[in-house]
Amino acid sequence: MKMMKPYVWLQTSDDSIQQVEQEIAMFCPLICQEIIQKGMGSSKNCAICLPQQVSPAMLSLILDYCRFHQVPGRSNKERKSYDEKFVRIDTERLCELTSAADSLQLKPLVDLTSRALARIIEGKTPEEIRDIFHLPDDLTENVEVEEEHVDDRSVDDLLSFINGNDGGKLNILTILIFVFT
Amino acid sequence: MADLISSLPDEIICYILSFLPSQQVVATSVLSKRWNLLWRFVPSLDFDTFNKYFWLLIDSSNKFSSSVCSFLVRRGDQPFYKFRLKGFSSMDVTECMKTQIWTTVSESGRVQILDLYCDWDTEIPSVVFSFKTLVALKLNFITMEYISFVDLPLLKILHLKNIISPIEIDLSHILSGCPNLEELKVKGLISRTIEKFIRLPKLVRASMDDVLLPLNFDFHNLVQIQLNVFPDWLLILKVLNHCPKLQILVICFYKV
């Protein structure tokens, strides 16, 4: 008779609970600790509460990754090509995946997605990086406020202000002020 | 749309940045308030003039040295895990930089990757040969202080090219301190003849000059070897006899 595979119950960030093969889920150190140290996950009532970063979509991606790498006897080449394809997803999901993998302490996946993100950033200007990650520009917001205050000053005043003694520190902001005038 | 990267902890952002060239890492300081200070905690220094993006961010070789110096000074004593510095010529490496490199390298006891390509004016302290965390050590065009002690238990990759030292380097002495070596490349090294028996059971890839070739060795897992030799077939045959698992043999020789 074939032994039934042990399962573990996991609760994701949207409060939904699902059953997962224990062997695969144990690949994540955080889940492993919960099972071994706290005896969690054995039934629906004591499902392991996963960190906020782990949505059902991310959990399913992470389990795919674990399922592939858990199989013994795969060659390094196979693993590498799987990994390459695995991170060919859009930047938003890549960020979410990094965050989820980090919260589950799944180091090899954090390493993989971090390298993929680094490749996306490499060679890009700060402006391009800001666009890719939708980073709000909170450093230059101050300048815009200052703009309103100094509105009545002449361009010459502004220029001498910028090129004055503090000019060295204001290099980056200078460009932005020119855009506005 | 929400900031995609904001949910990532600082350590992960620093880890992502550690794969990038240092000038680009510093450039991220203008992104936002959060990123403004992050670059200092990125555990890597990576100035590589051979990188295709390098000259996009630094417009002249004069700035190379000053960038590296100010990077090191402004960063303070945050530990490095990667230290890669590849200059172009002696022009790029100023006195200030040489002192900075010496000090930073001496204090990088936790470094895992040390990759230096400078010029012979740049001297490196021998203490790097006892950095227990080192996984990859690549030195090219470097002056080496006399090496008295070697203990590199985790080292997997060792490249020693065009090294000069006040006293001849004993390659067998260095190798005996690297029990886990997987890749060895040695070129243009003035070394004493090797008499000692060397056992490198994990060595898979090797590339070396014939004068350095240890004749008394056990490389039983070697898969790939490149020999830069005068065509001495007897010597090559001897090598082949010592490498039962060899798959790739590359011979480079100069016609006389």
Short mmCIF file of C-alpha atoms in Angstrom, two decimals:
data_model
loop_
_atom_site.label_atom_id
_atom_site.label_comp_id
_atom_site.label_asym_id
_atom_site.label_seq_id
_atom_site.Cartn_x
_atom_site.Cartn_y
_atom_site.Cartn_z
CA MET A 1 0.00 0.00 0.00
CA LYS A 2 1.27 3.41 -0.88
CA MET A 3 1.76 5.73 2.09
CA MET A 4 -0.25 8.91 1.95
CA LYS A 5 1.95 11.92 1.56
CA PRO A 6 1.86 14.16 4.66
CA TYR A 7 0.32 17.55 4.08
CA VAL A 8 0.61 20.85 5.89
CA TRP A 9 -1.99 23.62 6.23
CA LEU A 10 -0.93 27.15 5.31
CA GLN A 11 -2.76 30.45 5.71
CA THR A 12 -1.84 33.24 3.28
CA SER A 13 -2.16 37.01 3.64
CA ASP A 14 -5.78 37.02 2.35
CA ASP A 15 -6.78 34.61 5.21
CA SER A 16 -7.41 31.73 2.80
CA ILE A 17 -6.16 28.34 3.95
CA GLN A 18 -4.71 25.67 1.71
CA GLN A 19 -3.17 22.22 1.95
CA VAL A 20 0.36 21.72 0.62
CA GLU A 21 2.73 18.72 0.47
CA GLN A 22 4.78 18.99 3.64
CA GLU A 23 7.97 17.82 1.95
CA ILE A 24 7.84 20.79 -0.43
CA ALA A 25 6.71 23.41 2.07
CA MET A 26 9.55 22.36 4.41
CA PHE A 27 11.95 23.82 1.85
CA CYS A 28 11.13 27.22 3.37
CA PRO A 29 13.03 27.58 6.67
CA LEU A 30 10.22 29.62 8.24
CA ILE A 31 7.60 26.92 7.57
CA CYS A 32 10.07 24.24 8.65
CA GLN A 33 10.57 25.99 12.02
CA GLU A 34 6.82 26.31 12.57
CA ILE A 35 6.31 22.59 11.96
CA ILE A 36 9.27 21.27 13.94
CA GLN A 37 9.47 23.73 16.82
CA LYS A 38 5.82 24.65 17.29
CA GLY A 39 4.07 21.60 15.84
CA MET A 40 1.90 23.86 13.67
CA GLY A 41 0.19 23.12 10.39
CA SER A 42 -1.09 19.61 11.10
CA SER A 43 -4.76 20.58 10.74
CA LYS A 44 -6.91 23.32 9.29
CA ASN A 45 -7.51 24.75 12.77
CA CYS A 46 -3.84 25.22 13.49
CA ALA A 47 -2.76 26.33 10.02
CA ILE A 48 0.61 28.09 9.78
CA CYS A 49 0.02 31.81 9.44
CA LEU A 50 2.37 33.01 6.71
CA PRO A 51 3.85 36.54 6.77
CA GLN A 52 1.88 39.44 5.25
CA GLN A 53 4.20 39.50 2.21
CA VAL A 54 3.04 36.03 1.06
CA SER A 55 -0.06 36.32 -1.12
CA PRO A 56 -1.67 33.16 -2.58
CA ALA A 57 -0.16 33.98 -6.00
CA MET A 58 3.32 34.33 -4.51
CA LEU A 59 2.93 31.15 -2.46
CA SER A 60 2.04 29.21 -5.56
CA LEU A 61 5.11 30.59 -7.40
CA ILE A 62 7.36 29.79 -4.44
CA LEU A 63 6.00 26.26 -4.16
CA ASP A 64 6.65 25.72 -7.89
CA TYR A 65 10.23 26.74 -7.27
CA CYS A 66 10.58 24.44 -4.25
CA ARG A 67 8.90 21.54 -6.06
CA PHE A 68 11.41 21.73 -8.90
CA HIS A 69 14.49 22.02 -6.72
CA GLN A 70 13.36 19.42 -4.23
CA VAL A 71 13.59 16.63 -6.85
CA PRO A 72 16.97 14.94 -6.45
CA GLY A 73 19.22 14.07 -9.35
CA ARG A 74 18.66 17.18 -11.44
CA SER A 75 21.80 18.47 -13.11
CA ASN A 76 23.20 21.93 -12.41
CA LYS A 77 22.45 22.85 -16.01
CA GLU A 78 18.77 21.91 -15.61
CA ARG A 79 18.49 23.87 -12.38
CA LYS A 80 20.18 26.91 -13.90
CA SER A 81 17.95 26.98 -16.95
CA TYR A 82 14.83 26.55 -14.78
CA ASP A 83 15.97 29.45 -12.58
CA GLU A 84 16.58 31.66 -15.60
CA LYS A 85 13.07 31.07 -16.91
CA PHE A 86 11.57 31.36 -13.43
CA VAL A 87 12.65 34.99 -12.98
CA ARG A 88 11.46 36.07 -16.43
CA ILE A 89 8.44 37.84 -14.95
CA ASP A 90 7.49 41.50 -14.77
CA THR A 91 9.32 43.77 -12.34
CA GLU A 92 6.33 44.22 -10.07
CA ARG A 93 5.97 40.50 -9.50
CA LEU A 94 9.73 40.11 -9.17
CA CYS A 95 9.72 42.63 -6.31
CA GLU A 96 6.77 40.91 -4.65
CA LEU A 97 8.48 37.55 -5.03
CA THR A 98 11.72 38.84 -3.48
CA SER A 99 9.80 40.23 -0.54
CA ALA A 100 7.80 37.00 -0.05
CA ALA A 101 10.86 34.75 -0.37
CA ASP A 102 12.74 36.93 2.12
CA SER A 103 9.90 36.70 4.63
CA LEU A 104 10.00 32.89 4.34
CA GLN A 105 13.81 33.00 4.72
CA LEU A 106 14.20 31.17 1.42
CA LYS A 107 17.76 32.37 0.73
CA PRO A 108 18.41 30.70 -2.65
CA LEU A 109 15.30 32.32 -4.12
CA VAL A 110 16.12 35.72 -2.58
CA ASP A 111 19.54 35.40 -4.18
CA LEU A 112 18.05 34.51 -7.56
CA THR A 113 15.48 37.34 -7.62
CA SER A 114 17.96 39.90 -6.24
CA ARG A 115 20.37 39.13 -9.06
CA ALA A 116 17.52 39.46 -11.55
CA LEU A 117 16.58 42.86 -10.10
CA ALA A 118 20.22 43.96 -10.20
CA ARG A 119 20.33 43.07 -13.92
CA ILE A 120 17.24 45.24 -14.47
CA ILE A 121 18.87 48.21 -12.71
CA GLU A 122 22.35 47.83 -14.23
CA GLY A 123 23.33 50.65 -16.56
CA LYS A 124 20.16 52.65 -15.87
CA THR A 125 20.15 56.31 -14.82
CA PRO A 126 18.50 57.27 -11.52
CA GLU A 127 15.59 58.70 -13.55
CA GLU A 128 15.06 55.39 -15.35
CA ILE A 129 15.27 53.48 -12.06
CA ARG A 130 12.65 55.79 -10.58
CA ASP A 131 10.34 54.99 -13.52
CA ILE A 132 10.87 51.23 -13.27
CA PHE A 133 10.04 51.03 -9.56
CA HIS A 134 7.56 53.95 -9.41
CA LEU A 135 9.75 55.58 -6.77
CA PRO A 136 8.27 58.82 -5.48
CA ASP A 137 10.78 61.65 -5.68
CA ASP A 138 10.65 62.91 -2.11
CA LEU A 139 14.10 64.52 -2.28
CA THR A 140 13.13 67.16 -4.84
CA GLU A 141 9.68 67.85 -3.36
CA ASN A 142 11.39 70.24 -0.96
CA VAL A 143 12.87 72.10 -3.87
CA GLU A 144 9.47 72.61 -5.42
CA VAL A 145 8.20 74.05 -2.15
CA GLU A 146 11.20 76.31 -2.03
CA GLU A 147 10.42 77.35 -5.58
CA GLU A 148 7.08 78.74 -4.46
CA HIS A 149 8.75 80.74 -1.70
CA VAL A 150 11.37 82.28 -3.94
CA ASP A 151 8.94 82.88 -6.78
CA ASP A 152 9.39 86.65 -6.69
CA ARG A 153 13.14 86.44 -6.92
CA SER A 154 14.72 87.14 -10.28
CA VAL A 155 16.49 84.40 -12.22
CA ASP A 156 19.77 86.19 -11.56
CA ASP A 157 19.16 86.05 -7.82
CA LEU A 158 18.41 82.38 -8.07
CA LEU A 159 21.51 81.69 -10.12
CA SER A 160 23.78 83.49 -7.73
CA PHE A 161 22.10 81.66 -4.88
CA ILE A 162 22.79 78.32 -6.55
CA ASN A 163 26.33 79.18 -7.60
CA GLY A 164 27.15 80.65 -4.24
CA ASN A 165 29.13 79.06 -1.45
CA ASP A 166 26.64 76.27 -0.99
CA GLY A 167 26.73 75.42 -4.70
CA GLY A 168 28.75 72.26 -4.09
CA LYS A 169 26.00 70.68 -2.06
CA LEU A 170 23.26 71.74 -4.42
CA ASN A 171 24.61 70.21 -7.62
CA ILE A 172 21.75 67.77 -8.13
CA LEU A 173 19.01 70.21 -7.33
CA THR A 174 20.38 72.78 -9.70
CA ILE A 175 19.19 70.95 -12.76
CA LEU A 176 15.67 70.75 -11.45
CA ILE A 177 15.41 74.44 -10.75
CA PHE A 178 16.39 75.17 -14.31
CA VAL A 179 13.53 72.99 -15.50
CA PHE A 180 11.07 75.14 -13.63
CA THR A 181 12.36 78.54 -14.80
CA MET B 1 0.89 53.19 -8.63
CA ALA B 2 2.67 52.15 -5.46
CA ASP B 3 6.42 52.12 -5.05
CA LEU B 4 7.32 48.53 -5.98
CA ILE B 5 10.49 48.25 -3.98
CA SER B 6 9.29 49.90 -0.75
CA SER B 7 8.15 46.59 0.74
CA LEU B 8 11.71 45.26 0.58
CA PRO B 9 13.83 45.63 3.71
CA ASP B 10 17.00 47.73 3.54
CA GLU B 11 19.22 44.64 3.72
CA ILE B 12 17.66 43.22 0.56
CA ILE B 13 17.99 46.49 -1.34
CA CYS B 14 21.65 46.64 -0.28
CA TYR B 15 22.07 43.04 -1.39
CA ILE B 16 20.57 43.85 -4.82
CA LEU B 17 22.86 46.87 -5.11
CA SER B 18 25.90 44.77 -4.18
CA PHE B 19 25.78 43.22 -7.68
CA LEU B 20 26.16 46.63 -9.33
CA PRO B 21 29.18 48.81 -10.09
CA SER B 22 29.90 51.23 -7.24
CA GLN B 23 29.39 54.43 -9.25
CA GLN B 24 25.87 53.28 -9.98
CA VAL B 25 25.29 52.36 -6.36
CA VAL B 26 26.32 55.87 -5.32
CA ALA B 27 24.09 57.35 -8.03
CA THR B 28 21.02 55.74 -6.39
CA SER B 29 21.47 58.17 -3.48
CA VAL B 30 19.52 60.79 -5.48
CA LEU B 31 16.47 58.53 -5.83
CA SER B 32 14.69 59.33 -2.59
CA LYS B 33 15.21 60.01 1.09
CA ARG B 34 15.26 56.33 1.90
CA TRP B 35 17.85 55.58 -0.77
CA ASN B 36 19.94 58.60 0.14
CA LEU B 37 21.91 56.79 2.84
CA LEU B 38 21.50 53.19 1.71
CA TRP B 39 24.56 53.09 -0.57
CA ARG B 40 26.91 53.28 2.41
CA PHE B 41 25.64 49.96 3.70
CA VAL B 42 26.08 48.08 0.43
CA PRO B 43 28.77 45.53 1.29
CA SER B 44 30.70 45.83 -1.94
CA LEU B 45 33.23 48.01 -3.69
CA ASP B 46 33.23 47.49 -7.43
CA PHE B 47 35.15 49.92 -9.61
CA ASP B 48 35.90 48.17 -12.86
CA THR B 49 37.14 50.24 -15.81
CA PHE B 50 36.55 47.22 -18.05
CA ASN B 51 32.80 47.25 -17.34
CA LYS B 52 30.82 48.51 -20.33
CA TYR B 53 28.85 50.98 -18.22
CA PHE B 54 31.88 52.38 -16.42
CA TRP B 55 32.62 55.38 -18.62
CA LEU B 56 28.97 56.43 -18.68
CA LEU B 57 29.27 57.59 -15.12
CA ILE B 58 32.89 58.68 -14.91
CA ASP B 59 34.06 60.98 -17.68
CA SER B 60 37.81 60.94 -17.26
CA SER B 61 40.51 58.75 -15.81
CA ASN B 62 41.48 61.54 -13.37
CA LYS B 63 38.13 61.12 -11.74
CA PHE B 64 38.60 57.39 -11.33
CA SER B 65 41.05 57.70 -8.47
CA SER B 66 39.20 60.53 -6.75
CA SER B 67 35.90 58.64 -7.01
CA VAL B 68 37.39 55.58 -5.38
CA CYS B 69 39.01 57.65 -2.62
CA SER B 70 35.92 59.65 -1.80
CA PHE B 71 33.82 56.49 -1.95
CA LEU B 72 36.05 54.84 0.66
CA VAL B 73 36.21 57.91 2.88
CA ARG B 74 32.49 58.69 2.81
CA ARG B 75 31.52 55.10 3.33
CA GLY B 76 33.43 54.85 6.59
CA ASP B 77 34.28 51.49 8.10
CA GLN B 78 31.27 49.46 6.92
CA PRO B 79 32.49 45.92 6.19
CA PHE B 80 32.95 44.68 2.61
CA TYR B 81 32.12 41.28 1.31
CA LYS B 82 33.21 42.09 -2.21
CA PHE B 83 36.17 44.30 -3.14
CA ARG B 84 36.81 44.62 -6.86
CA LEU B 85 39.09 47.29 -8.21
CA LYS B 86 40.23 47.26 -11.81
CA GLY B 87 42.22 50.23 -12.98
CA PHE B 88 43.47 51.04 -16.41
CA SER B 89 47.08 52.03 -16.00
CA SER B 90 49.39 53.48 -13.40
CA MET B 91 47.87 56.88 -14.29
CA ASP B 92 44.67 55.93 -12.57
CA VAL B 93 46.18 54.92 -9.28
CA THR B 94 47.32 57.86 -7.20
CA GLU B 95 49.25 57.85 -3.92
CA CYS B 96 46.07 58.58 -1.98
CA MET B 97 44.42 55.58 -3.54
CA LYS B 98 47.36 53.27 -2.84
CA THR B 99 47.24 54.13 0.85
CA GLN B 100 43.46 53.76 0.89
CA ILE B 101 43.63 50.36 -0.82
CA TRP B 102 46.28 49.15 1.62
CA THR B 103 44.30 50.26 4.68
CA THR B 104 40.93 49.03 3.45
CA VAL B 105 42.30 45.68 2.32
CA SER B 106 44.15 45.13 5.62
CA GLU B 107 40.93 45.74 7.52
CA SER B 108 38.68 43.64 5.26
CA GLY B 109 38.93 40.54 7.40
CA ARG B 110 35.42 39.40 6.41
CA VAL B 111 35.77 39.86 2.67
CA GLN B 112 34.69 36.96 0.44
CA ILE B 113 35.72 38.25 -2.98
CA LEU B 114 38.93 40.21 -3.47
CA ASP B 115 39.66 41.11 -7.07
CA LEU B 116 42.44 43.60 -7.78
CA TYR B 117 43.88 44.64 -11.14
CA CYS B 118 46.03 47.70 -10.57
CA ASP B 119 49.65 48.24 -11.45
CA TRP B 120 52.91 47.17 -9.95
CA ASP B 121 53.10 50.32 -7.85
CA THR B 122 50.19 49.10 -5.80
CA GLU B 123 51.30 47.00 -2.87
CA ILE B 124 49.03 44.61 -1.02
CA PRO B 125 49.53 43.43 2.57
CA SER B 126 50.26 39.72 2.97
CA VAL B 127 47.53 39.51 5.61
CA VAL B 128 45.01 38.80 2.78
CA PHE B 129 46.44 35.28 2.67
CA SER B 130 44.96 34.63 6.08
CA PHE B 131 41.45 36.04 5.45
CA LYS B 132 39.47 32.98 6.48
CA THR B 133 36.25 34.09 4.74
CA LEU B 134 37.82 34.50 1.28
CA VAL B 135 36.13 32.48 -1.46
CA ALA B 136 37.72 34.14 -4.49
CA LEU B 137 41.11 35.84 -4.62
CA LYS B 138 42.16 37.38 -7.92
CA LEU B 139 45.31 39.47 -8.09
CA ASN B 140 46.72 40.92 -11.29
CA PHE B 141 49.53 43.46 -11.64
CA ILE B 142 50.12 43.75 -7.93
CA THR B 143 53.17 43.97 -5.71
CA MET B 144 52.84 41.48 -2.92
CA GLU B 145 54.34 41.89 0.50
CA TYR B 146 56.33 38.85 1.64
CA ILE B 147 53.84 36.06 2.38
CA SER B 148 54.72 34.29 5.58
CA PHE B 149 51.48 32.57 6.49
CA VAL B 150 48.66 31.13 4.35
CA ASP B 151 45.31 30.01 5.71
CA LEU B 152 42.45 30.18 3.25
CA PRO B 153 40.12 27.34 4.24
CA LEU B 154 37.17 28.47 2.09
CA LEU B 155 39.04 29.62 -1.00
CA LYS B 156 37.65 28.18 -4.25
CA ILE B 157 39.13 30.49 -6.87
CA LEU B 158 42.73 31.69 -6.94
CA HIS B 159 44.16 33.79 -9.77
CA LEU B 160 47.71 35.09 -9.43
CA LYS B 161 48.90 36.93 -12.49
CA ASN B 162 51.85 39.25 -13.00
CA ILE B 163 52.67 39.46 -9.33
CA ILE B 164 55.95 40.81 -8.07
CA SER B 165 57.28 40.38 -4.59
CA PRO B 166 60.48 41.43 -2.81
CA ILE B 167 61.19 37.77 -2.10
CA GLU B 168 60.36 34.96 -4.53
CA ILE B 169 56.90 33.58 -3.90
CA ASP B 170 56.67 29.90 -3.05
CA LEU B 171 53.58 28.71 -4.90
CA SER B 172 53.50 25.36 -3.14
CA HIS B 173 53.43 27.19 0.19
CA ILE B 174 50.38 29.20 -0.95
CA LEU B 175 48.62 26.14 -2.37
CA SER B 176 49.15 24.11 0.78
CA GLY B 177 46.98 26.68 2.60
CA CYS B 178 44.06 26.33 0.15
CA PRO B 179 42.62 22.83 0.70
CA ASN B 180 39.30 23.57 -1.03
CA LEU B 181 40.61 25.18 -4.19
CA GLU B 182 38.53 24.50 -7.34
CA GLU B 183 40.06 26.90 -9.85
CA LEU B 184 43.68 27.95 -10.15
CA LYS B 185 45.19 30.38 -12.67
CA VAL B 186 48.83 31.35 -12.36
CA LYS B 187 50.73 33.44 -14.88
CA GLY B 188 53.82 35.62 -14.88
CA LEU B 189 54.77 34.71 -11.37
CA ILE B 190 58.35 34.43 -10.26
CA SER B 191 58.33 31.41 -8.03
CA ARG B 192 60.76 29.00 -6.55
CA THR B 193 60.79 25.50 -8.00
CA ILE B 194 58.22 23.39 -6.34
CA GLU B 195 59.48 20.30 -4.58
CA LYS B 196 56.78 19.79 -2.00
CA PHE B 197 53.98 17.29 -2.59
CA ILE B 198 50.75 19.15 -3.26
CA ARG B 199 47.32 17.65 -2.80
CA LEU B 200 44.38 19.63 -4.18
CA PRO B 201 41.58 17.05 -4.31
CA LYS B 202 38.88 19.55 -5.27
CA LEU B 203 40.75 21.28 -8.08
CA VAL B 204 38.72 21.11 -11.29
CA ARG B 205 40.22 23.83 -13.51
CA ALA B 206 43.83 24.94 -13.73
CA SER B 207 45.89 27.17 -15.95
CA MET B 208 49.60 27.71 -15.42
CA ASP B 209 53.05 28.30 -16.85
CA ASP B 210 55.35 25.32 -17.22
CA VAL B 211 58.00 26.74 -14.90
CA LEU B 212 55.47 26.65 -12.09
CA LEU B 213 54.25 23.18 -12.80
CA PRO B 214 54.52 21.07 -9.71
CA LEU B 215 55.82 17.68 -10.70
CA ASN B 216 54.96 16.13 -7.42
CA PHE B 217 51.24 16.55 -7.08
CA ASP B 218 47.86 14.95 -6.75
CA PHE B 219 45.20 16.64 -8.87
CA HIS B 220 43.03 13.58 -9.25
CA ASN B 221 39.81 15.50 -9.92
CA LEU B 222 41.21 17.91 -12.46
CA VAL B 223 38.90 18.17 -15.49
CA GLN B 224 40.44 21.07 -17.39
CA ILE B 225 44.02 22.25 -17.65
CA GLN B 226 45.70 24.94 -19.69
CA LEU B 227 49.46 24.89 -19.91
CA ASN B 228 51.49 27.79 -21.17
CA VAL B 229 54.64 25.93 -22.15
CA PHE B 230 57.48 25.59 -24.53
CA PRO B 231 56.57 22.45 -26.45
CA ASP B 232 57.93 19.90 -24.04
CA TRP B 233 55.89 16.80 -24.78
CA LEU B 234 57.52 14.73 -22.10
CA LEU B 235 56.42 17.20 -19.46
CA ILE B 236 52.87 17.25 -20.84
CA LEU B 237 52.77 13.47 -20.78
CA LYS B 238 53.84 13.53 -17.14
CA VAL B 239 51.02 15.90 -16.33
CA LEU B 240 48.49 13.71 -18.13
CA ASN B 241 49.60 10.74 -16.07
CA HIS B 242 48.73 12.62 -12.90
CA CYS B 243 45.24 13.71 -13.99
CA PRO B 244 43.04 10.65 -14.51
CA LYS B 245 39.81 12.64 -14.89
CA LEU B 246 41.09 15.21 -17.36
CA GLN B 247 38.65 16.08 -20.14
CA ILE B 248 40.02 19.30 -21.59
CA LEU B 249 43.68 19.98 -22.27
CA VAL B 250 44.72 23.33 -23.68
CA ILE B 251 48.35 23.90 -24.64
CA CYS B 252 49.62 27.37 -25.42
CA PHE B 253 53.17 27.68 -26.61
CA TYR B 254 55.35 30.18 -28.36
CA LYS B 255 57.24 29.21 -31.51
CA VAL B 256 60.93 29.91 -31.09
#
